[in-house]
Coordinates of N, CA, C and O in Angstrom, one line a residue:
X1 N 0.6 -0.7 -0.3 CA 0.1 -0.2 1.0 C 0.9 1.2 0.0 O 2.1 1.3 0.4
X2 N 0.5 2.3 -0.2 CA 1.0 3.8 -0.5 C 0.8 4.1 0.9 O 0.2 4.2 1.6
X3 N 2.2 5.1 1.7 CA 2.0 5.4 2.1 C 2.0 6.4 2.4 O 2.4 7.5 3.4
X4 N 2.7 7.5 1.1 CA 2.5 9.1 1.0 C 1.0 9.6 0.4 O 1.1 9.0 -0.3
X5 N 1.4 10.9 1.5 CA -0.6 11.0 0.5 C 0.5 11.9 -0.2 O 0.9 12.3 -0.9
X6 N -0.7 11.7 -0.9 CA -1.1 12.3 -2.4 C -1.0 14.1 -1.7 O -2.1 14.0 -1.0
X7 N -1.0 14.2 -2.9 CA -1.0 16.0 -2.7 C -1.6 16.3 -4.2 O -1.6 16.9 -5.6
X8 N -3.3 16.6 -4.2 CA -3.3 17.8 -5.1 C -3.5 19.5 -5.5 O -3.1 19.9 -4.2
X9 N -2.8 19.4 -7.1 CA -3.2 21.1 -6.8 C -4.8 21.9 -7.2 O -5.0 21.2 -8.1
X10 N -4.8 23.0 -6.2 CA -6.1 24.3 -6.5 C -5.3 24.8 -7.9 O -4.5 25.7 -7.6
X11 N -6.0 24.5 -8.7 CA -5.7 25.9 -10.1 C -6.2 27.5 -9.6 O -5.8 28.2 -10.0
X12 N -6.8 27.6 -8.8 CA -7.6 28.5 -8.3 C -6.4 29.2 -7.1 O -6.9 30.7 -7.2
X13 N -5.8 28.8 -6.5 CA -5.1 28.9 -6.0 C -3.5 29.9 -6.1 O -3.0 29.3 -7.5
X14 N -3.1 30.6 -6.2 CA -1.9 31.7 -6.3 C -1.3 32.3 -5.9 O -2.0 32.2 -4.6
X15 N 0.1 31.5 -5.7 CA 1.4 31.8 -4.9 C 1.9 34.0 -4.7 O 1.2 33.9 -5.1
X16 N 1.6 33.3 -3.0 CA 1.2 34.6 -2.4 C 2.7 35.0 -2.1 O 4.1 33.8 -2.2
X17 N 3.3 36.4 -2.3 CA 5.1 36.1 -1.3 C 5.5 34.9 -0.9 O 6.4 35.1 -0.1
X18 N 4.4 35.0 1.2 CA 5.0 34.3 1.7 C 5.5 33.1 1.3 O 6.0 32.3 1.5
X19 N 4.8 32.6 0.6 CA 4.9 31.1 0.4 C 6.1 31.0 -0.6 O 6.7 29.9 -0.7
X20 N 6.5 31.9 -2.2 CA 8.0 31.6 -2.2 C 8.3 33.1 -2.2 O 8.3 33.8 -3.1
X21 N 9.5 32.9 -1.3 CA 9.8 34.5 -1.1 C 11.4 34.9 -2.7 O 11.2 35.7 -2.4
X22 N 11.2 33.4 -3.4 CA 12.6 33.8 -3.8 C 12.1 34.7 -4.9 O 11.8 35.7 -5.9
X23 N 10.5 34.0 -5.9 CA 10.3 34.7 -6.6 C 9.2 36.4 -6.3 O 9.9 36.6 -7.4
X24 N 8.8 36.0 -5.0 CA 8.5 37.1 -5.4 C 9.5 38.3 -5.2 O 9.4 39.8 -5.7
X25 N 10.6 38.7 -4.3 CA 11.6 39.1 -4.9 C 12.0 39.5 -6.7 O 12.5 41.2 -6.6
X26 N 12.3 38.9 -7.1 CA 12.9 39.4 -8.7 C 11.5 39.7 -9.5 O 11.8 40.6 -10.0
X27 N 10.1 39.7 -8.9 CA 8.9 39.7 -9.3 C 9.2 41.6 -9.3 O 8.7 42.3 -9.6
X28 N 8.8 42.1 -7.6 CA 9.0 43.3 -7.4 C 10.1 44.4 -7.7 O 10.0 45.6 -7.9
X29 N 11.9 43.2 -8.4 CA 12.7 44.3 -9.0 C 12.6 44.8 -9.8 O 12.6 45.5 -10.5
X30 N 12.1 43.9 -10.8 CA 11.7 44.1 -12.4 C 10.5 44.7 -12.1 O 10.2 46.0 -13.0
X31 N 10.0 44.8 -11.2 CA 8.6 45.9 -11.7 C 8.5 47.7 -11.2 O 7.8 47.8 -11.6
X32 N 8.9 46.8 -10.1 CA 9.4 48.3 -9.3 C 10.1 49.4 -10.1 O 10.9 50.3 -9.7
X33 N 11.5 49.0 -11.1 CA 12.2 49.5 -11.6 C 11.7 49.6 -12.5 O 12.3 49.3 -13.7
X34 N 11.4 52.1 -12.9 CA 11.0 52.0 -14.5 C 11.8 52.2 -15.6 O 12.0 53.0 -16.5
X35 N 12.7 52.9 -14.3 CA 14.8 53.2 -14.9 C 15.1 51.9 -15.9 O 16.2 52.1 -16.1
X36 N 15.3 50.4 -15.6 CA 15.9 49.7 -15.7 C 15.9 49.6 -17.9 O 14.1 49.2 -18.1
X37 N 16.6 49.9 -18.2 CA 16.8 48.9 -19.8 C 17.4 47.5 -20.0 O 17.9 47.1 -19.7
X38 N 16.5 47.3 -21.3 CA 16.8 46.2 -21.7 C 18.5 46.4 -22.8 O 18.4 47.4 -23.5
X39 N 19.7 45.6 -22.4 CA 20.8 45.7 -23.3 C 19.7 45.3 -24.7 O 19.4 44.2 -25.1
X40 N 20.8 46.6 -25.6 CA 20.2 45.5 -27.1 C 21.1 43.8 -27.7 O 22.3 44.0 -27.1
X41 N 20.5 43.7 -28.0 CA 20.9 42.2 -28.5 C 21.9 42.3 -29.5 O 22.6 42.9 -29.7
X42 N 22.5 41.2 -30.0 CA 23.8 41.5 -30.6 C 23.1 41.1 -31.8 O 24.4 41.9 -33.0
X43 N 22.4 41.2 -32.9 CA 21.7 41.8 -33.9 C 21.8 42.5 -34.1 O 22.3 43.4 -35.5
X44 N 21.7 43.3 -33.0 CA 20.8 44.9 -33.4 C 22.4 45.5 -33.4 O 22.4 46.8 -33.9
X45 N 23.4 45.0 -32.3 CA 24.8 45.8 -32.5 C 25.2 44.8 -33.8 O 26.1 47.2 -34.7
X46 N 25.3 44.7 -34.3 CA 26.0 44.6 -35.7 C 25.1 44.9 -36.8 O 25.5 45.8 -38.0
X47 N 24.0 45.1 -36.8 CA 23.5 46.0 -37.8 C 23.5 47.6 -37.8 O 24.1 48.5 -38.5
X48 N 23.9 48.7 -36.2 CA 24.3 49.1 -36.3 C 25.4 49.6 -37.1 O 25.6 50.7 -37.5
X49 N 26.8 48.4 -36.7 CA 27.7 49.0 -37.3 C 27.5 48.6 -38.9 O 29.2 49.2 -39.7
X50 N 27.4 47.9 -39.7 CA 27.2 47.8 -40.8 C 27.1 49.0 -41.5 O 27.0 49.7 -42.3
X51 N 25.8 49.8 -41.3 CA 25.1 51.3 -41.2 C 26.4 51.9 -41.5 O 26.3 53.3 -42.6
X52 N 26.9 52.6 -40.3 CA 29.0 53.4 -40.3 C 29.2 52.6 -41.4 O 30.3 54.4 -41.9
X53 N 30.1 52.0 -41.3 CA 31.2 51.5 -42.2 C 29.9 50.8 -43.7 O 29.7 50.0 -44.2
X54 N 30.6 51.6 -44.9 CA 30.2 52.1 -46.0 C 31.1 50.9 -47.1 O 31.6 49.7 -46.2
X55 N 29.6 49.8 -47.5 CA 29.7 48.5 -48.5 C 30.9 48.3 -49.4 O 30.9 49.8 -49.7
X56 N 31.5 47.2 -50.2 CA 32.3 47.3 -51.3 C 31.9 48.4 -52.0 O 31.6 49.1 -53.0
X57 N 30.2 48.1 -52.3 CA 29.2 48.8 -53.6 C 29.0 50.8 -53.6 O 29.2 51.1 -54.4
X58 N 29.0 50.3 -51.9 CA 28.8 51.8 -52.3 C 30.2 52.4 -52.1 O 29.7 54.0 -52.8
X59 N 31.3 52.3 -51.5 CA 32.5 52.5 -52.4 C 32.8 52.7 -53.8 O 32.8 53.2 -54.2
X60 N 32.2 51.9 -54.4 CA 32.4 51.4 -56.0 C 31.6 52.6 -56.7 O 31.8 53.1 -57.7
X61 N 30.5 52.9 -56.1 CA 29.4 54.1 -57.1 C 29.9 55.4 -56.4 O 29.8 56.0 -57.4
X62 N 30.5 55.8 -55.3 CA 31.6 57.3 -55.3 C 31.7 57.2 -56.8 O 33.0 56.7 -56.6
X63 N 31.7 58.8 -56.8 CA 32.3 59.4 -57.5 C 32.0 59.1 -58.7 O 32.5 59.3 -60.2
X64 N 31.3 57.4 -58.6 CA 31.1 57.5 -60.6 C 30.5 58.7 -61.7 O 31.0 58.5 -62.9
X65 N 29.7 59.4 -61.6 CA 28.9 59.9 -62.5 C 30.0 61.7 -62.2 O 30.4 61.4 -63.7
X66 N 31.0 61.7 -61.2 CA 31.5 62.8 -62.0 C 33.2 62.1 -62.9 O 33.9 62.8 -64.0
X67 N 33.5 60.9 -62.7 CA 34.1 60.2 -63.3 C 33.9 60.0 -64.1 O 34.9 59.5 -65.6
X68 N 32.2 59.3 -65.2 CA 32.1 59.1 -66.5 C 32.1 60.9 -66.4 O 32.2 60.8 -67.8
X69 N 32.7 62.2 -66.3 CA 31.4 63.2 -66.7 C 33.1 63.9 -67.5 O 33.2 64.6 -68.2
X70 N 34.4 62.9 -66.6 CA 35.3 63.4 -66.4 C 35.7 63.1 -68.0 O 36.4 64.2 -69.1
X71 N 35.5 61.9 -67.8 CA 35.7 60.7 -69.9 C 35.3 62.0 -70.6 O 35.8 61.7 -71.7
X72 N 33.8 61.6 -70.1 CA 33.5 62.4 -71.1 C 34.3 64.0 -72.0 O 34.8 64.0 -73.1
X73 N 34.4 64.7 -70.9 CA 35.2 65.9 -71.1 C 37.0 65.5 -72.0 O 36.7 66.5 -72.6
X74 N 37.1 64.7 -71.4 CA 38.6 63.8 -72.0 C 38.1 64.0 -73.8 O 39.0 64.0 -74.9
X75 N 37.1 63.3 -73.6 CA 36.2 63.0 -75.6 C 36.4 63.5 -76.0 O 36.5 63.8 -77.1
X76 N 35.4 64.5 -75.6 CA 34.9 65.8 -76.5 C 36.5 67.0 -76.0 O 36.7 67.7 -78.2
X77 N 37.5 66.5 -75.8 CA 38.6 67.6 -75.9 C 39.4 67.2 -77.5 O 39.9 67.8 -77.7
X78 N 39.2 65.3 -77.9 CA 40.2 64.5 -78.1 C 39.6 64.4 -79.4 O 39.9 65.3 -80.7
X79 N 37.5 65.4 -80.1 CA 37.8 65.2 -81.1 C 37.4 66.2 -81.9 O 38.1 66.9 -82.4
X80 N 37.8 67.4 -80.3 CA 38.3 69.2 -80.7 C 39.1 69.3 -81.7 O 39.6 69.7 -82.4
X81 N 40.2 68.4 -81.0 CA 41.5 67.9 -82.3 C 41.6 67.6 -83.5 O 42.1 67.2 -83.9
X82 N 41.3 66.4 -83.5 CA 41.0 65.3 -84.3 C 39.2 65.7 -85.0 O 40.2 65.1 -86.6
X83 N 38.9 66.5 -84.9 CA 37.9 66.7 -86.1 C 36.8 65.7 -86.0 O 36.4 64.4 -86.0
X84 N 35.8 66.1 -85.8 CA 34.1 65.6 -85.7 C 33.4 64.9 -87.6 O 33.7 65.4 -88.3
X85 N 33.0 64.3 -87.7 CA 32.0 64.0 -88.0 C 31.6 64.9 -88.7 O 31.3 65.1 -90.1
X86 N 30.4 65.4 -88.0 CA 29.9 66.4 -87.8 C 30.1 67.8 -88.9 O 30.6 68.1 -89.4
X87 N 32.0 68.0 -87.9 CA 32.7 68.5 -88.9 C 33.1 68.8 -90.2 O 32.8 69.5 -91.0
X88 N 33.3 67.7 -90.4 CA 33.9 67.4 -91.8 C 32.2 67.5 -92.8 O 32.8 68.4 -94.4
X89 N 30.9 66.9 -92.2 CA 29.8 67.4 -93.3 C 29.5 68.6 -93.5 O 28.8 69.5 -94.8
X90 N 28.7 69.2 -92.2 CA 29.7 71.0 -92.7 C 30.2 71.6 -93.6 O 29.4 72.5 -93.9
X91 N 31.4 71.3 -93.4 CA 32.3 71.6 -94.8 C 32.1 71.0 -95.9 O 32.0 72.1 -97.0
X92 N 31.4 70.5 -96.4 CA 31.5 69.8 -97.3 C 29.8 69.7 -97.9 O 29.9 70.5 -98.6
X93 N 28.5 70.2 -96.7 CA 27.9 71.3 -97.4 C 28.5 72.5 -97.6 O 27.2 72.8 -99.1
X94 N 28.7 73.3 -96.6 CA 29.6 74.4 -97.0 C 30.1 74.2 -98.6 O 30.3 75.7 -99.4
X95 N 31.0 73.9 -99.0 CA 31.7 73.4 -100.4 C 31.1 73.7 -101.2 O 30.6 73.7 -102.9
X96 N 30.0 72.0 -100.9 CA 28.5 72.3 -102.4 C 28.0 73.5 -102.7 O 27.8 73.8 -103.4
X97 N 27.6 74.1 -101.0 CA 26.7 75.9 -101.4 C 27.6 77.1 -102.5 O 27.1 77.6 -102.9
X98 N 29.0 76.4 -102.2 CA 29.8 77.1 -103.0 C 29.9 77.1 -104.0 O 30.9 78.0 -105.4
X99 N 30.2 76.0 -105.2 CA 29.7 75.5 -106.0 C 29.2 75.5 -106.5 O 29.1 75.9 -107.6
X100 N 28.0 76.0 -105.9 CA 26.5 76.3 -106.3 C 26.2 77.5 -106.7 O 26.0 78.0 -108.2
X101 N 27.1 78.5 -105.8 CA 27.1 79.5 -106.8 C 27.5 80.2 -107.0 O 27.6 81.7 -107.7
X102 N 29.6 79.1 -107.4 CA 30.2 80.6 -108.0 C 29.9 79.6 -109.8 O 30.5 79.9 -110.5
X103 N 28.7 78.5 -109.8 CA 28.6 77.3 -111.0 C 27.9 78.5 -112.4 O 28.8 78.7 -113.1
X104 N 27.4 80.4 -111.1 CA 27.2 81.2 -113.4 C 28.3 81.5 -114.0 O 29.0 82.2 -114.1
X105 N 29.6 81.4 -113.5 CA 30.8 82.1 -114.0 C 31.0 83.3 -113.0 O 30.3 84.1 -112.1
X106 N 32.9 83.5 -111.4 CA 32.9 84.4 -111.2 C 34.4 84.2 -111.0 O 35.1 83.3 -111.5
X107 N 34.8 84.5 -110.4 CA 36.6 85.2 -110.7 C 36.6 84.1 -109.3 O 36.1 83.4 -108.8
X108 N 38.5 84.1 -109.9 CA 38.9 83.1 -108.8 C 39.0 83.6 -107.9 O 39.1 82.5 -106.4
X109 N 38.9 84.7 -106.8 CA 38.9 84.6 -105.5 C 37.3 84.0 -105.3 O 37.6 84.3 -104.3
X110 N 36.9 84.6 -105.6 CA 35.5 84.9 -105.3 C 35.1 82.6 -104.8 O 34.3 82.3 -103.8
X111 N 35.5 82.5 -105.9 CA 35.7 80.6 -105.6 C 36.3 80.0 -104.8 O 36.3 79.4 -104.1
X112 N 37.5 80.4 -104.9 CA 38.4 80.0 -102.9 C 37.7 81.1 -102.0 O 37.9 79.5 -101.2
X113 N 36.7 81.4 -101.9 CA 36.4 82.2 -101.1 C 35.1 81.5 -100.7 O 34.8 80.8 -99.8
X114 N 34.5 80.9 -101.9 CA 33.5 80.3 -101.5 C 33.1 78.7 -101.3 O 32.2 78.3 -100.5
X115 N 34.1 78.8 -101.6 CA 34.5 76.7 -102.0 C 35.2 76.1 -100.5 O 35.0 75.5 -100.4
X116 N 36.1 76.8 -100.6 CA 37.5 77.1 -100.0 C 36.9 77.2 -98.5 O 37.1 76.5 -97.3
X117 N 37.6 78.9 -98.1 CA 37.3 80.2 -96.3 C 36.2 78.9 -96.4 O 36.4 78.9 -95.1
X118 N 34.9 79.0 -96.7 CA 33.7 79.0 -95.8 C 33.9 77.6 -95.5 O 33.2 77.5 -94.3
X119 N 34.6 76.6 -95.9 CA 33.7 75.3 -95.7 C 34.9 74.8 -94.6 O 35.0 74.1 -93.1
X120 N 36.5 75.6 -94.8 CA 37.6 75.5 -93.7 C 37.5 76.1 -92.4 O 36.8 76.2 -91.1
X121 N 36.3 77.3 -92.5 CA 36.0 78.4 -91.2 C 34.8 77.7 -90.2 O 34.5 77.6 -89.3
X122 N 34.1 77.3 -90.9 CA 32.9 76.0 -90.4 C 33.5 74.2 -89.8 O 32.7 74.5 -89.1
X123 N 34.8 73.9 -90.2 CA 35.4 73.4 -90.1 C 35.9 73.1 -88.5 O 35.7 72.8 -87.4
X124 N 36.7 74.9 -88.5 CA 36.9 75.5 -87.5 C 36.2 75.6 -86.5 O 36.5 75.3 -84.5
X125 N 34.5 76.3 -86.4 CA 33.7 76.8 -85.8 C 33.2 75.0 -84.6 O 32.8 74.9 -83.6
X126 N 33.2 74.3 -85.4 CA 31.9 72.7 -85.4 C 33.5 72.4 -84.2 O 33.2 71.9 -83.0
X127 N 35.0 72.4 -84.5 CA 35.6 72.1 -83.7 C 35.7 73.0 -83.1 O 35.7 72.3 -81.4
X128 N 35.9 74.5 -82.5 CA 36.4 75.1 -82.0 C 34.9 74.8 -80.2 O 34.7 74.9 -79.0
X129 N 33.1 74.0 -80.6 CA 31.9 74.1 -80.3 C 33.0 72.7 -79.4 O 32.3 73.2 -77.8
X130 N 33.7 71.8 -80.0 CA 33.3 70.6 -79.1 C 34.8 71.0 -78.6 O 34.9 70.5 -77.2
X131 N 35.3 72.5 -78.1 CA 36.7 72.7 -77.8 C 36.4 74.0 -76.2 O 36.8 73.0 -75.1
X132 N 35.0 73.6 -77.2 CA 34.8 74.7 -75.5 C 33.7 73.6 -74.7 O 33.3 73.9 -73.2
X133 N 33.0 73.3 -75.4 CA 32.0 71.5 -74.5 C 33.1 70.8 -73.8 O 33.3 71.0 -72.4
X134 N 34.5 70.8 -74.2 CA 35.5 70.0 -73.4 C 35.5 70.3 -72.4 O 36.2 70.0 -71.1
X135 N 36.2 71.8 -72.6 CA 36.5 72.7 -71.3 C 35.4 72.4 -70.1 O 36.1 72.6 -69.5
X136 N 34.2 73.8 -70.5 CA 33.2 74.2 -70.0 C 33.1 71.9 -68.7 O 32.8 72.3 -67.7
X137 N 33.1 71.3 -69.6 CA 32.5 70.0 -68.9 C 33.7 69.8 -67.7 O 33.2 69.1 -66.7
X138 N 34.7 70.0 -68.1 CA 36.2 70.0 -67.6 C 36.4 70.0 -66.5 O 36.7 69.9 -65.0
X139 N 35.9 71.5 -66.6 CA 35.9 72.5 -65.1 C 34.9 72.8 -64.2 O 35.2 72.5 -62.6
X140 N 33.4 72.0 -64.9 CA 33.0 71.4 -64.1 C 32.9 70.5 -63.5 O 33.1 70.5 -62.0
X141 N 34.0 69.6 -63.4 CA 34.0 68.4 -62.7 C 35.4 68.9 -61.8 O 35.4 68.3 -60.4
X142 N 36.0 69.4 -62.0 CA 37.2 70.0 -60.9 C 37.1 71.0 -59.9 O 36.7 70.3 -58.7
X143 N 35.5 71.3 -60.5 CA 35.5 72.7 -59.0 C 33.9 72.1 -58.7 O 33.4 73.2 -57.5
X144 N 32.7 70.3 -58.8 CA 33.1 70.6 -58.7 C 31.9 70.5 -57.4 O 31.8 70.8 -56.0
X145 N 33.4 70.0 -56.3 CA 33.4 69.0 -55.1 C 33.7 70.3 -54.1 O 33.6 70.7 -52.9
X146 N 34.1 71.6 -54.5 CA 34.2 73.5 -53.9 C 32.6 73.5 -53.6 O 32.2 74.3 -52.5
X147 N 31.1 73.6 -54.4 CA 29.8 73.9 -54.6 C 28.9 72.5 -54.1 O 29.6 71.0 -54.3
X148 N 27.8 73.1 -52.8 CA 26.9 72.2 -52.8 C 27.5 71.2 -51.3 O 28.9 71.6 -51.3
X149 N 26.5 69.9 -51.7 CA 26.8 69.6 -50.8 C 28.2 69.1 -50.1 O 28.4 68.1 -50.9
X150 N 29.3 69.2 -48.9 CA 30.1 68.7 -49.2 C 30.4 67.2 -49.0 O 29.3 66.5 -48.3
X151 N 30.7 66.5 -50.4 CA 31.3 64.7 -49.6 C 31.1 63.9 -48.8 O 32.7 64.8 -48.1
X152 N 31.0 63.2 -47.9 CA 31.8 62.0 -47.0 C 33.8 62.0 -47.9 O 34.1 61.7 -46.5
X153 N 33.3 61.8 -48.8 CA 34.7 60.9 -49.3 C 35.2 62.1 -50.2 O 34.7 62.5 -50.4
X154 N 37.0 62.3 -50.2 CA 37.3 62.8 -51.2 C 37.0 62.4 -52.1 O 36.5 61.6 -52.9
X155 N 37.2 62.9 -53.5 CA 36.5 62.8 -54.9 C 38.3 61.7 -55.5 O 38.9 62.3 -54.6
X156 N 38.6 61.6 -55.5 CA 38.9 60.2 -56.8 C 40.2 61.4 -57.9 O 40.0 61.5 -58.2
X157 N 42.0 60.3 -56.8 CA 42.3 60.9 -58.3 C 42.6 61.1 -59.1 O 43.0 62.5 -59.6
X158 N 41.8 59.6 -59.7 CA 41.7 60.3 -61.1 C 41.2 60.3 -61.9 O 41.7 60.9 -63.3
X159 N 39.9 60.6 -61.7 CA 38.6 61.9 -62.0 C 39.2 62.7 -61.5 O 39.3 63.3 -63.1
X160 N 39.8 63.3 -61.1 CA 41.0 65.2 -61.3 C 41.6 65.1 -62.3 O 41.3 65.8 -62.9
X161 N 42.6 63.5 -62.6 CA 43.3 64.1 -63.8 C 43.4 63.6 -65.0 O 42.9 64.8 -66.3
X162 N 41.7 62.7 -65.0 CA 41.3 63.3 -66.5 C 39.9 64.4 -67.2 O 40.3 64.4 -67.8
X163 N 39.7 64.6 -65.7 CA 39.4 66.3 -66.8 C 39.9 67.3 -66.5 O 40.2 68.3 -67.2
X164 N 41.1 67.0 -65.4 CA 42.1 68.3 -66.3 C 42.8 67.7 -67.6 O 43.2 68.4 -68.0
X165 N 42.2 66.9 -68.2 CA 42.8 66.4 -69.4 C 41.8 67.0 -70.4 O 42.4 67.4 -71.3
X166 N 40.6 66.6 -69.9 CA 39.5 67.4 -70.3 C 39.7 68.6 -70.8 O 39.8 69.3 -72.1
X167 N 40.8 69.5 -69.3 CA 40.4 71.1 -69.4 C 41.6 71.3 -71.2 O 42.1 72.6 -71.6
X168 N 42.3 71.3 -70.6 CA 44.3 70.7 -71.4 C 43.8 70.6 -73.4 O 43.8 71.5 -74.2
X169 N 43.1 69.5 -73.5 CA 42.7 69.4 -74.7 C 42.0 70.0 -75.1 O 42.0 71.2 -76.6
X170 N 40.5 70.4 -74.0 CA 39.7 71.8 -74.8 C 40.0 72.9 -75.1 O 39.5 73.6 -76.1
X171 N 40.7 73.4 -73.7 CA 41.8 74.7 -74.3 C 42.8 74.7 -75.6 O 42.9 75.8 -76.2
X172 N 43.2 73.6 -75.6 CA 44.3 73.3 -76.9 C 43.5 73.6 -77.9 O 43.4 73.9 -79.7
X173 N 42.2 72.7 -78.5 CA 41.4 72.7 -79.1 C 40.8 73.8 -79.7 O 40.7 74.6 -80.8
X174 N 40.5 75.1 -78.1 CA 39.8 76.3 -78.4 C 40.3 77.5 -79.2 O 40.8 78.2 -80.3
X175 N 42.4 77.3 -79.1 CA 43.0 78.4 -79.2 C 43.4 77.3 -81.4 O 44.0 78.0 -81.3
X176 N 43.6 75.8 -81.6 CA 43.7 75.6 -82.9 C 42.2 76.3 -83.3 O 42.3 76.7 -84.4
X177 N 41.5 76.1 -82.9 CA 40.2 76.4 -84.1 C 40.2 78.1 -83.9 O 39.5 78.3 -85.0
X178 N 40.2 78.9 -82.8 CA 40.5 80.7 -82.9 C 41.1 80.7 -84.1 O 40.9 81.1 -85.7
X179 N 43.2 79.8 -84.3 CA 43.9 80.0 -85.5 C 42.9 79.9 -87.0 O 43.5 80.3 -87.6
X180 N 42.8 78.5 -86.7 CA 42.5 78.0 -88.2 C 41.2 78.9 -88.4 O 40.8 79.8 -90.0
X181 N 40.4 79.7 -88.0 CA 38.9 80.8 -88.4 C 40.2 82.5 -89.3 O 39.0 82.2 -89.3
X182 N 40.9 82.3 -87.9 CA 41.1 83.6 -88.0 C 42.2 83.6 -90.0 O 42.7 84.3 -88.9
X183 N 42.5 82.1 -89.8 CA 43.9 81.9 -91.1 C 44.8 82.1 -89.9 O 46.1 82.7 -91.2
X184 N 45.5 81.4 -89.1 CA 46.6 82.9 -88.3 C 47.8 81.0 -88.6 O 49.0 81.9 -88.9
X185 N 47.3 80.6 -89.1 CA 48.0 79.2 -89.2 C 48.8 79.1 -90.5 O 49.6 79.1 -91.3
X186 N 47.9 79.6 -91.5 CA 48.2 78.8 -93.0 C 47.3 80.3 -93.8 O 45.2 80.0 -93.1
X187 N 47.6 81.0 -94.6 CA 46.6 81.9 -95.2 C 46.1 81.2 -96.2 O 46.6 80.1 -96.7
X188 N 45.1 81.9 -96.8 CA 44.1 81.5 -96.9 C 44.6 81.2 -99.1 O 45.3 82.6 -98.9
X189 N 44.7 80.5 -100.1 CA 44.9 80.9 -101.8 C 45.5 82.0 -101.8 O 43.7 82.3 -101.8
X190 N 45.9 82.8 -103.1 CA 45.4 83.9 -103.4 C 45.9 83.6 -105.2 O 46.4 83.0 -105.1
X191 N 44.3 84.6 -105.5 CA 44.6 83.9 -107.4 C 45.9 84.4 -107.2 O 45.3 86.0 -107.7
X192 N 46.2 83.9 -108.5 CA 46.7 84.9 -109.3 C 46.9 85.7 -111.0 O 44.7 85.2 -110.7
X193 N 47.3 86.8 -111.2 CA 46.7 87.5 -111.8 C 46.7 87.0 -113.1 O 47.9 86.5 -113.4
X194 N 45.3 87.0 -113.8 CA 46.1 86.9 -115.7 C 47.0 87.5 -115.9 O 47.5 88.7 -116.6
X195 N 47.9 86.1 -117.1 CA 48.2 87.1 -117.9 C 48.1 87.6 -119.2 O 47.2 87.6 -119.2
X196 N 49.2 88.9 -119.8 CA 48.6 89.3 -121.3 C 48.3 90.4 -120.4 O 47.2 91.5 -121.0

C-alpha cells in the first residue's frame, strides 16, 4: 500500500509572496524599477555597425557620375583636336553651296572664298564648339567638389586627372580653332593675276 500522502493541486490558488520568497523578490525588482533598460541584442549591434561602415558597392558607386563626366570631357577634347564627323559634313555642305553659287561664272578669288574658305571656317567653328564643351565639362568636374554639399569621402585622384586632361585638350582645341578661323596658321590661297 501507498503510505505517502497524495498532494493535489488547486488551480484556483495563486502563489503569494509568503509561499515563494525568491520569486516575489525577483518580480518586485523587475516591476518596481521603471528606469531599467534592456541591453541591445547582438544582432541589433551588428546592424548598427553595418550602417556606419560603407560596403564595397557603396564605395564603388562613389564618384561614378563625376568619373563619367571627366571621361566625356577628355573625349570631347580629343574630338575637338582630331575633327568630328559633323564638322566634315558641315564643311562638305559649305563646299557644295559654294560650288552652286559660283557655277554661273565668278572670279577666282570669289571661288576660293566660297568653296574653300567657308568650308575651312565651318570646320574651325564645329571643332571649336567641341573644344568649348570639353573645356566647360572639365572645369565643372574640377570645381564641383567646392560647391554644393560636401562629400563624405574625397574625390578620387583619377577623376581630377582625367578632368584636367579634358580642360587641357579643350583649351588647346579652342586655340587651334581660333587660329584656323582667323587664318593665323595658314593663309587662304590667293588667285594669281592673269597674264597678258
